[in-house]
Structures are given as C-alpha cells and as structure tokens.
Short mmCIF file of C-alpha atoms in Angstrom, two decimals:
data_model
loop_
_atom_site.label_atom_id
_atom_site.label_comp_id
_atom_site.label_asym_id
_atom_site.label_seq_id
_atom_site.Cartn_x
_atom_site.Cartn_y
_atom_site.Cartn_z
CA UNK A 1 -0.22 -8.87 -8.58
CA UNK A 2 2.95 -6.81 -8.22
CA UNK A 3 0.91 -3.63 -8.42
CA UNK A 4 -0.89 -4.52 -5.17
CA UNK A 5 2.20 -3.80 -3.08
CA UNK A 6 2.42 -0.24 -4.37
CA UNK A 7 1.52 2.46 -1.89
CA UNK A 8 -0.64 5.03 -3.65
CA UNK A 9 -1.59 6.85 -0.44
CA UNK A 10 -0.95 10.59 -0.42
CA UNK A 11 -0.05 10.48 3.30
CA UNK A 12 3.45 9.79 4.60
CA UNK A 13 4.28 8.60 8.12
CA UNK A 14 6.82 10.71 10.01
CA UNK A 15 9.37 9.19 12.35
CA UNK A 16 11.99 11.89 12.76
CA UNK A 17 11.21 14.07 15.79
CA UNK A 18 10.58 11.66 18.66
CA UNK A 19 10.18 14.32 21.34
CA UNK A 20 8.94 13.73 24.85
CA UNK A 21 6.32 16.05 26.35
CA UNK A 22 9.08 17.81 28.33
CA UNK A 23 11.21 18.58 25.27
CA UNK A 24 8.49 19.76 22.87
CA UNK A 25 8.38 23.34 24.14
CA UNK A 26 12.21 23.86 24.28
CA UNK A 27 12.51 22.37 20.79
CA UNK A 28 9.75 24.66 19.50
CA UNK A 29 11.40 27.74 21.05
CA UNK A 30 14.83 26.79 19.71
CA UNK A 31 13.54 26.15 16.17
CA UNK A 32 11.44 29.34 16.16
CA UNK A 33 14.29 31.52 17.45
CA UNK A 34 16.71 30.02 14.92
CA UNK A 35 14.29 30.76 12.09
CA UNK A 36 13.63 34.30 13.36
CA UNK A 37 17.38 35.01 13.48
CA UNK A 38 17.77 33.75 9.90
CA UNK A 39 14.78 35.84 8.76
CA UNK A 40 16.04 38.97 10.51
CA UNK A 41 19.65 38.75 9.27
CA UNK A 42 18.77 37.95 5.67
CA UNK A 43 15.91 40.47 5.42
CA UNK A 44 18.18 43.19 6.80
CA UNK A 45 20.77 42.38 4.12
CA UNK A 46 18.11 42.33 1.37
CA UNK A 47 16.50 45.61 2.46
CA UNK A 48 19.88 47.29 2.88
CA UNK A 49 20.87 46.49 -0.70
CA UNK A 50 17.44 47.25 -2.19
CA UNK A 51 16.91 50.58 -0.39
CA UNK A 52 20.41 52.02 -0.92
CA UNK A 53 21.02 53.16 -4.47
CA UNK A 54 24.75 53.35 -3.78
CA UNK A 55 24.70 49.54 -3.46
CA UNK A 56 22.98 49.02 -6.82
CA UNK A 57 26.26 47.84 -8.29
CA UNK A 58 27.01 44.50 -10.01
CA UNK A 59 28.67 42.93 -6.97
CA UNK A 60 25.76 43.72 -4.64
CA UNK A 61 23.04 42.92 -7.20
CA UNK A 62 24.48 39.40 -7.51
CA UNK A 63 24.97 39.18 -3.73
CA UNK A 64 21.29 40.10 -3.27
CA UNK A 65 20.35 36.68 -4.63
CA UNK A 66 22.23 34.87 -1.86
CA UNK A 67 19.99 35.92 1.08
CA UNK A 68 16.90 35.38 -1.11
CA UNK A 69 18.12 31.86 -1.82
CA UNK A 70 18.96 31.29 1.87
CA UNK A 71 15.40 32.27 2.82
CA UNK A 72 14.02 29.77 0.31
CA UNK A 73 15.99 26.90 1.85
CA UNK A 74 15.55 27.79 5.51
CA UNK A 75 11.82 28.55 5.10
CA UNK A 76 11.24 25.21 3.36
CA UNK A 77 12.84 23.47 6.33
CA UNK A 78 11.74 25.50 9.34
CA UNK A 79 8.09 26.13 8.48
CA UNK A 80 7.45 22.41 8.16
CA UNK A 81 9.61 21.52 11.17
CA UNK A 82 8.07 24.09 13.52
CA UNK A 83 4.59 22.91 12.54
CA UNK A 84 5.50 19.28 13.23
CA UNK A 85 7.00 20.08 16.64
CA UNK A 86 4.11 22.32 17.69
CA UNK A 87 1.33 19.93 16.70
CA UNK A 88 3.26 16.69 17.31
CA UNK A 89 2.05 15.66 13.86
CA UNK A 90 3.03 12.16 12.71
CA UNK A 91 1.79 12.37 9.13
CA UNK A 92 2.52 14.55 6.13
CA UNK A 93 0.98 14.94 2.71
CA UNK A 94 3.21 13.56 -0.04
CA UNK A 95 2.63 16.73 -2.08
CA UNK A 96 3.89 18.87 0.85
CA UNK A 97 6.95 16.66 1.19
CA UNK A 98 7.61 16.94 -2.55
CA UNK A 99 7.31 20.75 -2.39
CA UNK A 100 9.71 20.94 0.57
CA UNK A 101 12.24 18.73 -1.23
CA UNK A 102 11.94 20.81 -4.42
CA UNK A 103 12.72 24.10 -2.68
CA UNK A 104 15.53 22.59 -0.60
CA UNK A 105 17.21 21.37 -3.79
CA UNK A 106 16.66 24.77 -5.43
CA UNK A 107 18.45 26.26 -2.42
CA UNK A 108 21.36 23.81 -2.69
CA UNK A 109 21.86 24.34 -6.42
CA UNK A 110 21.23 28.08 -6.18
CA UNK A 111 23.92 28.60 -3.56
CA UNK A 112 26.77 27.11 -5.59
CA UNK A 113 25.70 28.88 -8.80
CA UNK A 114 25.27 32.25 -7.06
CA UNK A 115 28.69 31.95 -5.40
CA UNK A 116 30.19 31.08 -8.80
CA UNK A 117 28.61 34.21 -10.32
CA UNK A 118 29.99 36.29 -7.45
CA UNK A 119 33.45 34.82 -8.01
CA UNK A 120 33.26 35.74 -11.72
CA UNK A 121 32.26 39.31 -10.83
CA UNK A 122 35.22 39.68 -8.46
CA UNK A 123 37.57 38.17 -11.04
CA UNK A 124 36.57 40.78 -13.65
CA UNK A 125 36.72 43.60 -11.08
CA UNK A 126 40.21 42.75 -9.80
CA UNK A 127 41.94 41.14 -12.79
CA UNK A 128 40.33 43.17 -15.62
CA UNK A 129 39.37 46.48 -13.95
CA UNK A 130 39.47 48.48 -17.20
CA UNK A 131 36.91 46.12 -18.79
CA UNK A 132 34.67 45.89 -15.73
CA UNK A 133 32.13 48.56 -16.66
CA UNK A 134 31.94 47.20 -20.19
CA UNK A 135 31.55 43.53 -19.20
CA UNK A 136 29.44 43.85 -16.05
CA UNK A 137 26.70 46.07 -17.41
CA UNK A 138 23.21 46.02 -15.89
CA UNK A 139 21.95 43.97 -18.84
CA UNK A 140 24.72 41.38 -18.42
CA UNK A 141 24.11 41.20 -14.68
CA UNK A 142 20.44 40.45 -15.33
CA UNK A 143 21.48 37.77 -17.83
CA UNK A 144 23.81 36.15 -15.30
CA UNK A 145 21.13 36.18 -12.59
CA UNK A 146 18.54 34.78 -15.01
CA UNK A 147 20.91 32.00 -16.11
CA UNK A 148 21.61 31.10 -12.46
CA UNK A 149 17.92 30.78 -11.50
CA UNK A 150 16.80 29.15 -14.76
CA UNK A 151 19.61 26.59 -14.53
CA UNK A 152 18.52 25.69 -11.00
CA UNK A 153 14.86 25.52 -11.99
CA UNK A 154 15.42 23.30 -15.04
CA UNK A 155 17.87 20.91 -13.34
CA UNK A 156 15.72 20.44 -10.24
CA UNK A 157 12.44 20.22 -12.17
CA UNK A 158 13.85 17.35 -14.25
CA UNK A 159 15.11 15.68 -11.05
CA UNK A 160 11.63 15.66 -9.52
CA UNK A 161 9.92 14.77 -12.79
CA UNK A 162 12.02 11.59 -12.84
CA UNK A 163 11.04 10.95 -9.22
CA UNK A 164 7.31 11.53 -9.74
CA UNK A 165 7.03 8.80 -12.38
CA UNK A 166 8.09 6.06 -9.92
CA UNK A 167 5.64 4.05 -7.76
CA UNK A 168 6.01 3.98 -3.97
CA UNK A 169 5.74 0.95 -1.71
CA UNK A 170 6.91 2.57 1.53
CA UNK A 171 5.61 5.57 3.43
CA UNK A 172 7.85 6.14 6.48
CA UNK A 173 10.18 9.17 6.55
CA UNK A 174 13.03 9.29 9.08
CA UNK A 175 15.18 12.07 7.62
CA UNK A 176 14.68 15.51 9.28
CA UNK A 177 13.47 16.98 5.99
CA UNK A 178 12.28 15.77 2.61
CA UNK A 179 14.81 15.54 -0.20
CA UNK A 180 15.42 13.47 -3.29
CA UNK A 181 17.38 10.63 -1.57
CA UNK A 182 14.82 10.26 1.25
CA UNK A 183 11.95 10.17 -1.27
CA UNK A 184 13.79 7.65 -3.45
CA UNK A 185 14.02 5.42 -0.38
CA UNK A 186 10.21 5.11 -0.53
CA UNK A 187 10.29 3.86 -4.13
CA UNK A 188 9.94 0.18 -5.00
CA UNK A 189 11.05 0.42 -8.65
CA UNK A 190 14.40 0.65 -10.39
CA UNK A 191 15.98 4.02 -9.53
CA UNK A 192 19.10 3.72 -11.70
CA UNK A 193 18.14 6.62 -13.99
CA UNK A 194 17.32 8.83 -10.99
CA UNK A 195 20.61 7.99 -9.28
CA UNK A 196 22.62 8.64 -12.43
CA UNK A 197 20.89 11.96 -13.06
CA UNK A 198 21.23 12.98 -9.40
CA UNK A 199 24.94 12.21 -9.42
CA UNK A 200 25.30 13.93 -12.79
CA UNK A 201 23.82 17.26 -11.66
CA UNK A 202 25.75 17.05 -8.37
CA UNK A 203 28.98 16.48 -10.29
CA UNK A 204 28.10 19.20 -12.82
CA UNK A 205 27.41 21.79 -10.12
CA UNK A 206 30.59 20.82 -8.28
CA UNK A 207 32.74 21.00 -11.42
CA UNK A 208 31.30 24.40 -12.37
CA UNK A 209 31.51 25.90 -8.87
CA UNK A 210 34.89 24.44 -7.87
CA UNK A 211 36.39 25.12 -11.30
CA UNK A 212 35.14 28.71 -11.24
CA UNK A 213 36.37 29.26 -7.69
CA UNK A 214 39.78 27.69 -8.30
CA UNK A 215 40.43 29.60 -11.51
CA UNK A 216 39.12 33.00 -10.44
CA UNK A 217 40.75 33.06 -7.03
CA UNK A 218 44.10 31.87 -8.33
CA UNK A 219 43.95 34.71 -10.85
CA UNK A 220 42.93 37.14 -8.12
CA UNK A 221 45.82 36.04 -5.89
CA UNK A 222 48.26 36.44 -8.78
CA UNK A 223 46.87 39.94 -9.42
CA UNK A 224 47.23 40.77 -5.72
CA UNK A 225 50.89 39.80 -5.64
CA UNK A 226 51.58 41.77 -8.81
CA UNK A 227 49.80 44.86 -7.54
CA UNK A 228 51.98 47.54 -5.99
CA UNK A 229 49.08 49.21 -4.19
CA UNK A 230 48.63 48.00 -0.61
CA UNK A 231 44.99 49.09 -0.52
CA UNK A 232 44.18 47.07 -3.65
CA UNK A 233 45.85 43.98 -2.18
CA UNK A 234 44.00 44.31 1.13
CA UNK A 235 40.59 44.80 -0.51
CA UNK A 236 41.11 41.91 -2.94
CA UNK A 237 42.29 39.54 -0.23
CA UNK A 238 39.36 40.55 2.00
CA UNK A 239 36.95 39.75 -0.83
CA UNK A 240 38.62 36.38 -1.42
CA UNK A 241 38.51 35.50 2.27
CA UNK A 242 34.82 36.35 2.56
CA UNK A 243 33.74 34.38 -0.50
CA UNK A 244 35.97 31.40 0.21
CA UNK A 245 34.76 31.17 3.83
CA UNK A 246 31.14 30.98 2.69
CA UNK A 247 31.95 28.59 -0.17
CA UNK A 248 34.09 26.17 1.87
CA UNK A 249 31.50 26.09 4.67
CA UNK A 250 28.78 25.10 2.22
CA UNK A 251 31.01 22.60 0.41
CA UNK A 252 32.02 20.79 3.60
CA UNK A 253 28.44 20.46 4.83
CA UNK A 254 26.90 19.69 1.44
CA UNK A 255 29.46 17.14 0.29
CA UNK A 256 29.31 15.23 3.56
CA UNK A 257 25.51 15.10 3.32
CA UNK A 258 25.64 13.80 -0.28
CA UNK A 259 28.32 11.22 0.51
CA UNK A 260 26.63 10.07 3.74
CA UNK A 261 23.59 8.89 1.79
CA UNK A 262 25.80 6.48 -0.12
CA UNK A 263 27.73 5.13 2.88
CA UNK A 264 25.55 2.75 4.83
CA UNK A 265 27.59 2.61 8.04
CA UNK A 266 27.48 6.39 8.68
CA UNK A 267 25.75 7.18 11.97
CA UNK A 268 22.15 8.28 11.27
CA UNK A 269 22.51 10.90 14.03
CA UNK A 270 25.59 12.37 12.32
CA UNK A 271 23.80 12.31 8.95
CA UNK A 272 20.80 14.00 10.60
CA UNK A 273 22.98 16.68 12.21
CA UNK A 274 24.97 17.47 9.05
CA UNK A 275 21.82 17.54 6.92
CA UNK A 276 20.14 20.06 9.22
CA UNK A 277 23.36 22.11 9.51
CA UNK A 278 23.38 22.58 5.72
CA UNK A 279 20.03 24.37 5.97
CA UNK A 280 20.70 26.28 9.18
CA UNK A 281 24.37 27.31 9.35
CA UNK A 282 24.94 28.98 5.92
CA UNK A 283 21.67 31.01 5.99
CA UNK A 284 22.59 32.23 9.48
CA UNK A 285 26.25 33.03 8.84
CA UNK A 286 26.13 34.32 5.24
CA UNK A 287 24.50 37.71 5.98
CA UNK A 288 26.65 38.11 9.10
CA UNK A 289 29.87 37.31 7.22
CA UNK A 290 29.08 39.65 4.33
CA UNK A 291 27.77 42.31 6.68
CA UNK A 292 30.93 42.30 8.78
CA UNK A 293 33.49 41.72 6.03
CA UNK A 294 32.15 44.09 3.38
CA UNK A 295 32.72 47.65 4.57
CA UNK A 296 30.11 49.27 2.30
CA UNK A 297 27.41 46.85 3.46
CA UNK A 298 28.42 47.13 7.12
CA UNK A 299 28.09 50.92 7.04
CA UNK A 300 24.72 50.79 5.27
CA UNK A 301 23.37 48.05 7.58
CA UNK A 302 24.24 50.08 10.69
CA UNK A 303 22.64 53.16 9.12
CA UNK A 304 19.54 51.17 8.14
CA UNK A 305 19.08 49.68 11.63
CA UNK A 306 19.51 53.05 13.33
CA UNK A 307 17.21 55.00 11.04
CA UNK A 308 14.61 52.48 9.90
CA UNK A 309 14.22 50.22 12.94
CA UNK A 310 15.16 51.95 16.15
CA UNK A 311 13.75 55.37 15.20
CA UNK A 312 10.46 53.80 14.14
#
C-alpha cells in the first residue's frame, strides 16, 4: 500500500517564476542579455588563450578551464530559465531537471578545484621559481587538469546515483533551478545516506580548496616580503588579489546557498537570490577580473577584439 503514494511520473510541476503578462517580456530580455554577456566575456577569454601561442603556458592553460566551467554552469541555468519564461511553461521533464542539476553541481565542484589548481601553479611559480619548468611541464599540467575534471565527474556522478535510487512522492519545484537539495525535497524515503554524502563532498571540496588557498597564499605573501625586487612583489601581489577576489566571491555565495538549505527560517526570496547569484555573478565577473588584472591577457584580448571582431 505504501508504494501507491509514490509519484512515478516523469513530469515535474514548476512554481518558481510567477510572472504577470506585463513582466514576461522584460524578464526574458534581462535573462537573455545576462546570458549573452556571460557567453561573450567567457568565449573571448577562451578564444584569446587558445589562439595566442604566447599564452600556452601552465598558468593560462589551467585558467582556460575556468571560463569553460563557467559556461557549463550558466548554460545549464539560463537555457532552461529563458525557455520557461518565453513559453510560460509550468512543467518540466524529470530527466531534464536531473541533467540541469548534474551540470550545475559539476560547475560548483569544478570552480573550487580549478581555483585550487591555479593557486598551486602560482605557488610553484613564485615560491619555487627554479623548479617551475621542471614541475609544471605540459604533461603535468594535463594530469592536473584531468584530475580536476575526473574528480568532479566521479563525485557528482555518485551523488546523483544515490539520488536516482530513491522514490518520489512529490512533484512541485519552487527553487529557481534544479539541484540536489531541491530534488531531495521531492523524495519520500530516508535520505540520510544522501545527506551524509552531500555534506561529505561539500566538506571535502572546502577543506581542499580552503587549505590549498590558505597554504599557498601565505607562502606567496612570505615570499613577497622576502623578495627585494619591487616588480616581483607587485606581480605576485596582483596575482594573489585576482585569485582571492574570485575565490572569496564564490565562497561567500556558495556557502550561504549550502547553509540556507539547512536553516528553515531563511527567507525563500533571499535563498532564491543567492542561489541565482552563484550561477550568474562569478561567470560574469571571472573573465572581466582576469582580463583586467592580468596584463598579458588584457593586451591579447584588446588585440583579439580589434583584429578578429571589429575588422571582420
């Protein structure tokens, strides 16, 4: 008899964008423009690094993964959202929701691991400059990048395997996008294992990323103060500022979103806003921050825009 309450339907009911007829068009324009800005900024950064052989260095090869990852997260959110706003759709296939959640979690995990890899690269470059070319070879860079993406893929695949085995008895989604917590809210079985695993991988990623950042940047700061060359100090501090700005922005948004799911009295509007900001703000600002703060990239981006875009 208990099985009869399970919802085996593949269709989910959406209750997240309650837009009036007057606000549909402005919302569609705003969402589309936001996505186009993210696409433009990140594609420019990707093409600039790919098409300039002078940027085929360890630092930029690792950095290349950040805009790719940002496009994965923002595309998973915006393509579904724009479609919902445009068609005023009130239903969604469970498989589509699962796919969106999977790629959003890949984005979240990928960001912290990629930033950790970038921090390690800068640590070797500034604190062990004589070993840099030996340690950060092309083969080792490919290993680091492979480990980053494979770690994300394995961790998130297990997360959604654990989710897929559970029966559902609810079908209404109120969160602005699909993710593991919002899908677990539809489940009518014991989710203890899922919650423990979810907290475990969140804690693991935080320990790795925060530990890597804390150690590497403390070492970099010590190296800066010991250095007698003003140019070396300035370049090192600029690198630290850029990476830490991106990292702290993501940490503040991501941690609040994770914590808000476990605090019942948090305003749903605030949770909604912070959740969306995690998928919109970093992908918009990351290419701008790195483009403006990294001199080599800034020069190449300006050259690329002048010669490849405006001249064409």
